[in-house]
Amino acid sequence: MADGAEAAWNRLAELARAPGASAIRPLMEDPSRAARFTHRAGDILADLSKTSVSDAVREALLDLARGVLAARDAMARGERINATEDRAVLHMALRGPRGTFRSGEEDASAEVHATLDAMQAFCARIHGEGRFTDVVNIGIGGSDLGPQMAARALWRHGMPMRAHYLSNVDGHAWEVMRHGLDPARTLVLVASKTFTTAETMANAHLVRGWLRDALGEAAGANLVALSTNLRATADFGVPESQVFGFRDWVGGRFSLWSAIGLSIALACGWEVFAALLAGARRMDEHFLSAPEAENLPLLMALTEVWHVNGLGLPSRAVLPYDERLARFPAHLQQVEMESLGKRVTLGGLPVPRPTGPVVFGEPGTNSQHSFMQLLHQGTTPVPADIVLVANPAHGFEENHRQLLANGLAQAEALLRGRDATEVRAEMEAKGVAPAAVEALLPHRLFPGDRPSTTLVLPRLDANTLGQLVALYEHKVFCLGALWEVNAFDQWGVELGKQLAGALLPELAPGAKAGAHDPSTTALIAELHRLRAD
Ligand code: F6P
């Protein structure tokens, strides 16, 4: 690590040790704070003022950030920054204009646009023919979460097709889904970067069998593949004209903009998919051009550094106050935790500080009636990202006002808390007996000074969704650079895959268990016993 960075980390640690470092309310006494800590990128407004990032902390964080934008430029130049997989990281090329991104000697943009043109022509044909009413996307992780999140956010009645997402190898998922589908009218996309992922291939064989049972040899016409592995897609029997490729410089969790997003375009229409890409491009332009002190992805990353490394907060909640964004927290879980759940630096040394926090979330107001209790009164503060959408796409104005009021109220309650004077006065006004007031008081106090970031979108459409998703992608990039970890590999998923492969034959009827720890051996025996009954 450069000496400058070490000094900046030390300065940050010093600020975090100072008394009152996590207090927010005193900072809020500055009438200019809300404006000074509110930033805009594209159509998104981000209020970062309800955090304990003071002016001094912000200065120290920006010192830490020297070098992040240079790393960003290396990514944009197509350098192989994913060193452990020896790959470039070029998801920005997927939404960039023609002629903008290169990967080594190759014109990455040319290939991207050739695929986009083919996808558009394919959508036009499918929509024009009108034969297919439903599209089933079979994929998992990045080949499921991003497209599913976006299709759920953007689909409206009257759009060209219904989209379904089959990800879990649990047969119950297909068992439920298949009953609503007519094989003759269902287009099946097998979405897999590698075309080797066990769950996806198991489901692909299952669904191909269902198509073949109903349609015989004609089933091939209903099959589409989205992959980098063109040999495997051919072996699986997908006609070449129905294969849409992409390259290894697209990470799975950043792939919804690639051929992997075809289900979005089929379900919602090409214009919607194109607007999604345009929105992401708008955020890319901000990320690529805004100076450090105004660069929203970087500022959000720095706020997270303060929470995780300064204050030692190990988790973060994502609370979209919009039902259409119900799968947004799940998508971010992969984007953030698969990218930043790392314990060694790019150079292979232990990271000397905590890295990616646990990310979880649910749409508001549902979250308020499940886990928000812990955010308000639990022992460890959990920073929250609250996403508000000013204008709904429905006419139920009263509901929407309630939704917005609740989102604002959560952020306000986390900040201001509730002290003994206030709680006593309220209970006394209700005529609660003095002894009961004192007994209940500790339970009814809210500590306050709990951080949140509020993002406001004017409306949720394909363009603003593209901006929002790209904002978080770039935030993750910045955190990877700040923590000096590779945010683009995911070796941590491998061991479980290998062990599952080894366990699979041992679960066959009558099979013997191999060598395992005593707990696993006992569980295998119990499963054999229960399944033999
Ligand atoms: O879980 C590991 C992972 O490789 C993810 O990174 C990826 O999004 C997912 O599996 C699916 O991979 P594929 O698209 O190759 O089937």
XYZ file of C-alpha atoms and ligand atoms in Angstrom:
549
model
C 0.000 0.000 0.000
C 1.292 3.497 -0.819
C 2.499 5.569 2.142
C -0.141 8.203 1.393
C -2.909 5.634 1.689
C -1.499 4.319 4.967
C -1.458 7.858 6.357
C -5.042 8.404 5.192
C -6.219 5.150 6.845
C -4.474 6.217 10.060
C -6.101 9.638 9.940
C -9.484 7.987 9.459
C -8.891 5.671 12.409
C -7.940 8.666 14.536
C -11.155 10.478 13.577
C -13.179 7.356 14.317
C -11.653 7.120 17.817
C -12.569 10.729 18.642
C -15.424 11.105 21.160
C -18.791 11.449 19.453
C -17.485 10.140 16.123
C -20.765 8.362 15.389
C -23.003 11.278 16.372
C -25.086 12.742 13.565
C -27.458 15.118 15.335
C -24.788 17.671 16.275
C -23.667 17.769 12.635
C -27.254 18.452 11.587
C -27.195 21.701 13.522
C -25.235 23.119 10.585
C -28.004 24.515 8.363
C -25.898 24.093 5.251
C -25.158 20.393 5.852
C -28.145 18.890 4.039
C -27.291 20.823 0.883
C -23.548 20.249 1.140
C -23.930 16.502 1.604
C -26.586 16.083 -1.097
C -25.348 15.154 -4.566
C -26.885 14.515 -7.962
C -25.905 12.109 -10.675
C -28.139 11.928 -13.715
C -31.711 11.914 -12.395
C -30.737 10.560 -8.988
C -30.447 12.704 -5.902
C -28.499 11.220 -2.983
C -28.727 12.722 0.487
C -25.664 11.579 2.423
C -26.171 14.100 5.224
C -27.823 11.692 7.697
C -24.477 10.041 8.465
C -21.696 10.960 10.871
C -19.366 11.853 8.007
C -18.211 15.296 9.162
C -16.243 17.739 7.030
C -13.012 16.427 8.564
C -14.040 12.815 7.910
C -14.993 13.648 4.352
C -11.611 15.249 3.800
C -9.829 12.175 5.179
C -12.002 9.892 3.027
C -11.238 11.893 -0.093
C -7.540 11.619 0.747
C -7.986 7.890 0.878
C -9.650 7.988 -2.524
C -6.642 9.350 -4.410
C -5.919 6.658 -6.940
C -9.467 5.291 -7.239
C -10.234 7.325 -10.320
C -6.946 6.264 -11.903
C -8.008 2.652 -11.275
C -11.363 3.479 -12.876
C -9.555 4.717 -15.971
C -7.545 1.488 -16.152
C -10.839 -0.445 -16.105
C -12.264 1.778 -18.869
C -9.115 1.271 -20.976
C -9.779 -2.465 -20.922
C -6.768 -3.362 -18.766
C -6.891 -6.824 -17.227
C -7.739 -5.568 -13.754
C -9.386 -8.884 -12.830
C -5.910 -10.287 -12.320
C -6.855 -13.588 -10.678
C -8.865 -14.547 -13.765
C -6.630 -12.582 -16.159
C -9.596 -10.678 -17.583
C -10.597 -7.147 -18.415
C -13.714 -5.721 -16.751
C -15.786 -4.059 -19.414
C -19.452 -4.128 -18.466
C -19.508 -0.402 -19.307
C -18.870 -1.404 -22.951
C -22.220 -3.231 -22.938
C -24.040 0.092 -22.736
C -21.446 2.358 -24.339
C -21.751 3.965 -27.758
C -20.107 2.312 -30.750
C -16.347 2.758 -30.972
C -15.747 3.599 -27.304
C -14.303 0.548 -25.525
C -11.438 -1.736 -26.457
C -10.214 -4.969 -24.941
C -6.564 -5.210 -25.943
C -6.466 -5.187 -29.745
C -10.194 -5.881 -30.039
C -12.927 -3.307 -30.524
C -15.172 -4.455 -27.682
C -17.922 -2.014 -28.638
C -18.195 -3.402 -32.178
C -18.924 -6.877 -30.864
C -21.374 -5.537 -28.293
C -23.332 -3.652 -30.923
C -23.368 -6.606 -33.311
C -24.966 -8.683 -30.533
C -27.403 -5.910 -29.625
C -28.443 -5.667 -33.285
C -29.006 -9.434 -33.411
C -30.981 -9.364 -30.160
C -33.135 -6.525 -31.442
C -33.839 -8.349 -34.710
C -34.691 -11.502 -32.757
C -37.118 -9.601 -30.499
C -38.739 -8.005 -33.551
C -39.223 -11.461 -35.122
C -40.610 -13.074 -31.964
C -42.946 -10.161 -31.216
C -43.978 -9.934 -34.874
C -44.839 -13.638 -35.118
C -46.886 -13.475 -31.924
C -46.526 -17.223 -31.365
C -44.850 -16.954 -27.970
C -46.682 -15.538 -24.983
C -44.197 -16.543 -22.259
C -40.440 -16.537 -21.826
C -38.733 -18.744 -19.247
C -35.203 -17.667 -18.308
C -33.215 -20.544 -16.834
C -30.151 -19.232 -15.031
C -28.772 -18.552 -11.572
C -26.768 -15.807 -9.848
C -25.987 -13.059 -12.313
C -27.773 -14.986 -15.042
C -30.993 -14.649 -13.051
C -30.955 -11.918 -10.411
C -30.264 -8.890 -12.618
C -32.714 -9.743 -15.415
C -35.344 -10.865 -12.920
C -34.981 -7.692 -10.865
C -35.234 -5.480 -13.955
C -38.123 -7.358 -15.583
C -40.049 -7.229 -12.325
C -39.402 -3.491 -12.037
C -40.320 -2.622 -15.612
C -42.996 -5.029 -16.803
C -46.522 -3.636 -17.197
C -49.731 -5.180 -18.458
C -49.893 -4.964 -22.225
C -46.170 -5.529 -22.706
C -45.239 -8.188 -25.289
C -44.578 -11.314 -23.172
C -44.707 -12.668 -19.620
C -41.298 -13.495 -18.107
C -40.607 -16.325 -15.650
C -37.298 -17.012 -13.914
C -36.231 -20.530 -13.045
C -33.065 -20.502 -10.955
C -33.170 -22.914 -8.039
C -32.318 -26.548 -8.728
C -35.124 -27.343 -6.281
C -37.676 -29.082 -8.512
C -40.521 -27.385 -6.642
C -39.752 -24.200 -8.566
C -40.344 -25.854 -11.948
C -43.229 -27.901 -10.567
C -45.107 -24.673 -9.783
C -44.011 -22.778 -12.888
C -44.799 -25.411 -15.525
C -48.500 -25.565 -14.713
C -49.038 -22.057 -15.978
C -47.215 -22.634 -19.257
C -48.110 -23.982 -22.703
C -44.960 -25.519 -24.273
C -45.997 -24.457 -27.771
C -46.167 -20.819 -26.674
C -43.139 -20.753 -24.365
C -39.695 -19.573 -25.389
C -36.978 -21.009 -23.137
C -33.745 -19.094 -22.620
C -30.837 -20.970 -21.081
C -28.791 -18.151 -19.569
C -25.343 -19.167 -18.401
C -22.028 -17.467 -18.985
C -20.184 -20.774 -18.647
C -22.988 -23.136 -19.714
C -21.650 -25.537 -17.091
C -23.385 -24.328 -13.902
C -24.869 -27.473 -12.380
C -28.211 -26.010 -11.278
C -28.821 -24.284 -14.606
C -27.905 -27.335 -16.660
C -30.129 -29.585 -14.520
C -33.073 -27.239 -15.036
C -32.255 -26.812 -18.728
C -32.415 -30.602 -19.244
C -35.675 -30.762 -17.293
C -37.343 -28.026 -19.335
C -35.934 -29.246 -22.661
C -37.479 -32.633 -21.831
C -40.827 -30.921 -21.199
C -40.589 -29.149 -24.567
C -39.590 -32.359 -26.380
C -42.398 -34.367 -24.789
C -44.889 -31.854 -26.149
C -43.273 -30.769 -29.408
C -40.878 -33.540 -30.415
C -38.111 -32.530 -32.843
C -39.647 -29.050 -33.233
C -38.655 -28.225 -29.635
C -35.353 -26.703 -30.827
C -37.237 -23.698 -32.178
C -38.291 -22.828 -28.613
C -34.747 -22.922 -27.255
C -32.422 -19.948 -26.973
C -28.985 -19.809 -25.350
C -27.218 -16.811 -23.799
C -23.625 -17.711 -23.135
C -19.914 -17.280 -23.769
C -19.538 -21.047 -24.348
C -20.706 -21.501 -27.920
C -19.518 -25.090 -28.209
C -21.650 -26.135 -25.236
C -24.736 -24.298 -26.535
C -24.408 -26.174 -29.848
C -23.978 -29.505 -28.013
C -27.157 -28.718 -26.091
C -29.040 -28.465 -29.375
C -29.712 -24.737 -29.626
C -29.839 -23.556 -33.257
C -26.940 -21.176 -33.969
C -29.326 -18.403 -34.981
C -30.786 -18.535 -31.454
C -27.518 -18.220 -29.574
C -26.506 -14.800 -28.262
C -22.971 -14.520 -26.994
C -20.859 -12.253 -24.870
C -17.268 -12.263 -23.671
C -15.396 -13.219 -20.551
C -14.842 -9.536 -19.696
C -18.490 -9.408 -18.599
C -18.725 -10.596 -14.990
C -21.853 -12.635 -14.190
C -23.196 -10.131 -11.669
C -22.646 -7.282 -14.145
C -24.186 -9.104 -17.103
C -27.806 -7.978 -17.206
C -26.825 -5.460 -19.904
C -25.487 -8.214 -22.169
C -27.267 -11.046 -23.998
C -28.153 -12.222 -20.471
C -30.748 -9.404 -20.452
C -32.645 -10.815 -23.447
C -35.601 -11.839 -21.254
C -36.075 -8.173 -20.277
C -36.243 -7.135 -23.933
C -38.567 -9.994 -24.862
C -40.928 -9.362 -21.960
C -40.947 -5.559 -21.896
C -40.046 -4.617 -25.464
C -36.804 -3.554 -27.126
C -37.289 0.165 -26.385
C -37.416 -0.630 -22.670
C -34.157 -2.595 -22.797
C -32.524 0.151 -24.869
C -33.631 2.757 -22.312
C -32.188 0.631 -19.500
C -28.815 0.624 -21.271
C -29.071 4.363 -21.930
C -29.728 4.999 -18.233
C -26.703 2.957 -17.200
C -24.630 4.804 -19.793
C -25.736 8.092 -18.238
C -24.382 6.937 -14.860
C -21.189 5.694 -16.550
C -20.683 9.154 -18.011
C -21.058 10.667 -14.543
C -18.687 8.113 -13.001
C -16.125 8.622 -15.767
C -16.164 12.413 -15.657
C -17.176 13.753 -12.222
C -14.339 14.888 -9.958
C -13.803 12.986 -6.712
C -15.743 15.391 -4.476
C -18.824 15.141 -6.746
C -18.530 11.569 -7.930
C -21.587 9.885 -6.439
C -20.489 6.229 -6.699
C -17.198 7.201 -5.049
C -18.901 9.268 -2.333
C -21.255 6.381 -1.526
C -18.270 4.021 -1.375
C -16.449 6.382 0.976
C -19.502 6.624 3.221
C -19.457 2.824 3.409
C -15.744 2.864 4.279
C -16.539 5.195 7.165
C -19.293 2.884 8.391
C -17.410 -0.383 7.952
C -13.835 0.617 8.789
C -14.294 3.754 10.855
C -17.286 2.764 12.963
C -17.009 -1.022 12.642
C -20.547 -1.560 11.329
C -20.717 -4.964 9.634
C -23.970 -4.761 7.683
C -26.157 -2.479 5.580
C -29.862 -2.531 4.747
C -31.301 -1.673 1.332
C -34.872 -0.428 1.556
C -36.523 0.454 -1.752
C -39.811 2.213 -1.093
C -41.204 0.790 -4.313
C -42.732 -2.640 -4.724
C -41.385 -2.826 -8.276
C -37.890 -2.898 -6.778
C -38.688 -5.953 -4.655
C -35.764 -7.927 -6.139
C -33.340 -4.999 -6.058
C -31.885 -5.951 -2.630
C -31.373 -9.532 -3.852
C -29.570 -8.288 -6.956
C -27.379 -5.992 -4.852
C -26.582 -8.846 -2.495
C -24.813 -10.626 -5.314
C -23.280 -7.495 -6.842
C -21.886 -6.373 -3.492
C -21.238 -9.520 -1.473
C -19.834 -11.666 -4.274
C -17.595 -8.736 -5.239
C -16.452 -7.506 -1.848
C -16.622 -10.592 0.365
C -12.843 -10.911 0.140
C -10.098 -11.340 2.736
C -6.927 -10.983 0.699
C -5.641 -8.094 -1.382
C -4.973 -8.295 -5.101
C -1.402 -9.049 -4.110
C -2.552 -12.063 -2.057
C -1.883 -10.560 1.381
C -4.467 -10.476 4.186
C -6.584 -7.316 3.977
C -5.722 -5.426 7.163
C -9.302 -4.271 7.763
C -12.905 -5.463 7.338
C -14.230 -5.495 3.779
C -17.726 -6.016 2.336
C -20.609 -5.723 4.793
C -23.582 -8.064 4.886
C -26.254 -6.558 2.629
C -29.913 -7.346 3.125
C -33.205 -5.672 2.441
C -36.865 -5.690 1.584
C -39.162 -3.083 0.142
C -40.674 -0.532 2.490
C -43.145 -0.509 4.083
C -42.955 -4.314 4.542
C -39.483 -4.036 6.110
C -40.920 -1.807 8.836
C -43.059 -4.693 10.040
C -40.239 -7.219 10.047
C -36.615 -6.217 10.698
C -36.660 -2.429 11.168
C -37.083 -2.947 14.924
C -33.445 -4.020 15.025
C -32.299 -0.952 13.107
C -34.092 1.340 15.532
C -33.326 -0.327 18.855
C -30.820 -3.139 18.274
C -27.355 -2.990 19.791
C -25.377 -2.401 16.573
C -26.400 0.337 14.142
C -27.151 -0.791 10.578
C -26.758 1.932 7.946
C -29.733 1.957 5.596
C -30.091 2.962 1.950
C -33.618 4.269 1.489
C -34.781 4.573 -2.124
C -37.756 6.857 -2.781
C -39.534 7.281 -6.112
C -41.305 10.641 -6.313
C -43.946 9.738 -8.918
C -45.622 6.344 -9.138
C -46.862 4.660 -12.308
C -50.339 4.215 -10.806
C -53.083 6.630 -9.894
C -53.510 5.634 -6.243
C -52.207 8.923 -4.932
C -53.104 8.391 -1.282
C -51.172 5.097 -1.150
C -48.163 6.744 -2.680
C -48.160 9.621 -0.223
C -48.292 7.073 2.596
C -45.375 5.195 1.069
C -43.231 8.326 0.787
C -44.181 9.480 4.292
C -43.061 6.134 5.673
C -39.743 6.186 3.841
C -38.962 9.685 5.069
C -40.146 8.789 8.571
C -37.788 5.826 8.858
C -34.762 7.960 8.010
C -35.943 10.689 10.386
C -36.625 8.243 13.229
C -33.218 6.582 12.814
C -31.582 9.994 13.033
C -33.506 11.761 15.781
C -34.357 8.856 18.067
C -36.538 9.462 21.089
C -35.299 10.534 24.509
C -36.690 10.036 28.016
C -38.326 13.461 28.235
C -40.297 12.846 25.083
C -41.325 9.295 26.025
C -42.339 10.341 29.561
C -44.393 13.265 28.290
C -46.212 11.041 25.814
C -47.050 8.365 28.358
C -48.068 10.876 31.009
C -50.356 12.595 28.509
C -52.030 9.208 27.973
C -52.541 8.856 31.725
C -50.101 5.989 32.250
C -49.403 5.486 35.960
C -45.997 6.877 37.079
C -44.633 3.432 38.086
C -45.582 2.007 34.702
C -43.982 4.991 32.952
C -40.653 4.263 34.677
C -40.876 0.518 34.012
C -41.629 0.990 30.326
C -39.291 3.884 29.719
C -36.115 1.946 28.762
C -38.083 -0.151 26.270
C -39.502 2.889 24.556
C -36.306 4.878 24.096
C -34.708 5.182 20.657
C -30.987 5.996 20.710
C -31.050 7.902 17.382
C -27.872 8.906 15.535
C -28.363 5.903 13.265
C -27.146 6.501 9.717
C -29.085 6.384 6.478
C -28.637 7.509 2.902
C -31.712 8.555 0.951
C -31.791 8.207 -2.811
C -34.601 9.965 -4.684
C -35.650 9.093 -8.237
C -38.182 11.308 -10.061
C -39.898 8.151 -11.346
C -38.976 4.523 -11.883
C -38.611 3.721 -15.549
C -36.045 1.836 -17.590
C -33.729 4.827 -17.812
C -33.702 5.674 -14.101
C -33.431 1.987 -13.171
C -30.369 1.729 -15.417
C -28.870 4.712 -13.604
C -29.608 3.235 -10.181
C -28.134 -0.185 -10.904
C -25.011 1.286 -12.528
C -24.576 3.615 -9.541
C -24.213 0.617 -7.235
C -21.986 -1.246 -9.709
C -19.567 1.672 -9.702
C -19.777 2.013 -5.937
C -18.638 -1.608 -5.721
C -15.760 -0.882 -8.091
C -14.625 2.012 -5.866
C -14.796 -0.133 -2.726
C -12.726 -2.835 -4.407
C -10.090 -0.217 -5.241
C -10.185 1.293 -1.729
C -9.850 -2.082 -0.018
C -7.370 -3.240 -2.690
C -9.298 -6.464 -3.283
C -10.320 -8.000 -6.606
C -14.022 -7.150 -6.827
C -14.394 -9.218 -9.996
C -13.581 -12.788 -9.049
C -15.602 -15.182 -6.841
C -13.380 -18.070 -5.834
C -15.394 -18.388 -2.638
C -18.230 -20.135 -4.436
C -16.031 -22.961 -5.744
C -15.498 -25.186 -2.714
C -19.212 -25.707 -2.086
C -19.741 -26.543 -5.781
C -16.967 -29.167 -5.650
C -18.195 -30.736 -2.438
C -21.767 -30.868 -3.764
C -20.437 -32.692 -6.831
C -18.696 -35.232 -4.604
C -21.747 -35.676 -2.346
C -24.199 -36.162 -5.208
C -23.427 -39.862 -5.923
C -23.348 -40.599 -2.184
C -27.027 -39.657 -1.937
C -28.107 -42.263 -4.520
C -30.184 -45.109 -3.073
C -27.906 -47.652 -1.378
C -24.735 -45.615 -1.967
C -22.054 -45.494 0.698
C -20.968 -42.220 2.248
C -17.376 -41.168 1.603
C -15.013 -39.652 4.129
C -16.567 -36.620 5.827
C -16.597 -34.925 9.190
C -18.763 -36.789 11.747
C -21.608 -34.288 11.489
C -21.904 -34.599 7.681
C -21.623 -38.411 7.896
C -24.490 -38.517 10.402
C -26.650 -36.195 8.286
C -26.104 -38.346 5.170
C -27.146 -41.416 7.162
C -30.285 -39.652 8.426
C -31.251 -38.562 4.898
C -30.784 -42.126 3.609
C -32.968 -43.394 6.465
C -35.745 -40.845 5.844
C -35.695 -41.265 2.070
C -35.830 -45.071 2.326
C -39.021 -44.883 4.446
O -22.121 -18.295 -8.060
C -21.020 -18.201 -8.882
C -21.379 -17.765 -10.260
O -20.260 -17.992 -11.054
C -21.820 -16.302 -10.353
O -20.760 -15.413 -10.332
C -22.579 -16.323 -11.618
O -23.357 -15.186 -11.766
C -23.372 -17.597 -11.438
O -22.471 -18.479 -10.798
C -23.908 -18.196 -12.695
O -22.883 -18.557 -13.577
P -23.205 -18.902 -15.084
O -23.787 -17.701 -15.716
O -21.891 -19.288 -15.675
O -24.175 -20.054 -15.100
